[in-house]
């Protein structure tokens, strides 16, 4: 359970300021995508952070909320979000990348079961299948355009660099965020209305597998969003 670090000090290579807290008991480590910060989760649910202060390395403002009871930590490019065993969410880091969740704080106070991050925003899934988002509005932090479809029934969320896709229990997929990264799925919305069993992503696009093994893709065309060249081979029989 000890953590050993090396490399650029400004990007988390120097953890001497918290080395006593990283000497034992750490069960997992999460890094921001670009911010040069780390967050370690300990056995008792304590979170320890280090690295670039403004990118999530300094969690002193929420230290009392991270002292115990945390069950998971997720990161964007420059912020972190922690989920507690009470179903509450605690955020810190850069406000532009999801550290400021004050606009949805009441909805994140309890009942959250999982958190997904992309580069700029977070999406939380609640017990009844409601989705709550915050962060950079146009890159996934604002889901108001599809809020009615995200009010209940969502079972999982996946994120590209700048968009999210939610899978509902009915097999419908709902997307939002940057169109260039898969936030706009209108070109295939009829094929995503039902029957989807899983959704995966790369940085720029999404791919959904349907019950009969058909694959549906959307997002940045040359980044995987356009599968027309192999469409006949993806029409059925795909398992993952």
XYZ file of N, CA, C and O in Angstrom, residues 149 166-167 170-175 185-196 199 207-210 216-218:
116
model
N -34.829 13.075 -20.898
C -34.496 11.679 -21.199
C -33.486 11.108 -20.201
O -33.244 9.898 -20.184
N -25.215 8.030 -22.519
C -25.877 7.290 -21.444
C -26.693 6.158 -22.044
O -27.422 6.350 -23.024
N -26.593 4.983 -21.443
C -27.374 3.819 -21.858
C -28.503 3.616 -20.865
O -28.269 3.575 -19.650
N -33.948 0.574 -21.130
C -34.765 0.234 -22.298
C -33.932 -0.058 -23.537
O -34.475 -0.454 -24.571
N -32.609 0.160 -23.431
C -31.735 -0.031 -24.583
C -31.571 1.195 -25.441
O -30.959 1.148 -26.511
N -32.075 2.323 -24.981
C -31.917 3.596 -25.688
C -30.605 4.249 -25.278
O -30.169 4.126 -24.135
N -29.977 4.979 -26.211
C -28.771 5.745 -25.928
C -29.075 7.240 -26.065
O -29.691 7.674 -27.036
N -28.621 8.007 -25.080
C -28.800 9.460 -25.070
C -27.417 10.106 -25.029
O -26.573 9.712 -24.217
N -27.172 11.086 -25.889
C -25.856 11.721 -25.962
C -25.945 13.233 -25.791
O -26.967 13.846 -26.092
N -25.780 12.539 -31.803
C -26.002 11.220 -32.421
C -27.258 11.197 -33.284
O -27.802 10.133 -33.572
N -27.692 12.375 -33.711
C -28.940 12.438 -34.481
C -28.888 11.666 -35.789
O -29.914 11.150 -36.256
N -27.710 11.516 -36.377
C -27.606 10.794 -37.655
C -27.920 9.307 -37.507
O -28.235 8.637 -38.494
N -27.840 8.796 -36.270
C -28.124 7.377 -36.037
C -29.160 7.191 -34.929
O -29.278 6.107 -34.352
N -29.918 8.234 -34.613
C -30.808 8.167 -33.460
C -31.862 7.082 -33.584
O -32.273 6.498 -32.564
N -32.303 6.777 -34.807
C -33.299 5.716 -34.962
C -32.731 4.354 -34.578
O -33.442 3.497 -34.040
N -31.431 4.167 -34.808
C -30.788 2.891 -34.483
C -30.379 2.810 -33.014
O -30.058 1.733 -32.502
N -30.407 3.954 -32.330
C -30.050 3.999 -30.908
C -31.276 4.134 -30.011
O -31.146 4.280 -28.796
N -32.458 4.052 -30.584
C -33.684 4.250 -29.816
C -34.025 3.074 -28.914
O -34.744 3.216 -27.924
N -33.497 1.890 -29.263
C -33.785 0.687 -28.476
C -32.816 -0.419 -28.871
O -32.202 -0.369 -29.943
N -32.671 -1.406 -27.993
C -31.909 -2.603 -28.341
C -30.423 -2.548 -28.114
O -29.722 -3.536 -28.351
N -29.893 -1.438 -27.626
C -28.454 -1.345 -27.366
C -28.129 -2.045 -26.043
O -28.831 -1.867 -25.042
N -22.099 0.343 -24.716
C -21.526 1.477 -25.444
C -20.065 1.609 -25.034
O -19.742 1.553 -23.844
N -19.166 3.778 -30.041
C -19.674 2.607 -30.756
C -20.619 1.863 -29.835
O -20.270 1.551 -28.683
N -21.814 1.576 -30.322
C -22.812 0.845 -29.555
C -23.013 -0.540 -30.162
O -23.077 -0.687 -31.381
N -23.112 -1.545 -29.291
C -23.426 -2.905 -29.729
C -24.874 -3.191 -29.382
O -25.300 -2.975 -28.239
N -25.629 -3.682 -30.367
C -27.031 -3.990 -30.159
C -27.221 -5.485 -29.879
O -26.307 -6.288 -30.012
N -23.274 0.247 -34.084
C -23.659 1.583 -34.541
C -22.601 2.563 -34.053
O -22.257 2.568 -32.869
N -22.074 3.386 -34.944
C -21.027 4.334 -34.574
C -21.422 5.772 -34.901
O -22.209 6.024 -35.812
N -20.849 6.712 -34.152
C -21.062 8.137 -34.397
C -19.950 8.926 -33.719
O -19.221 8.407 -32.887
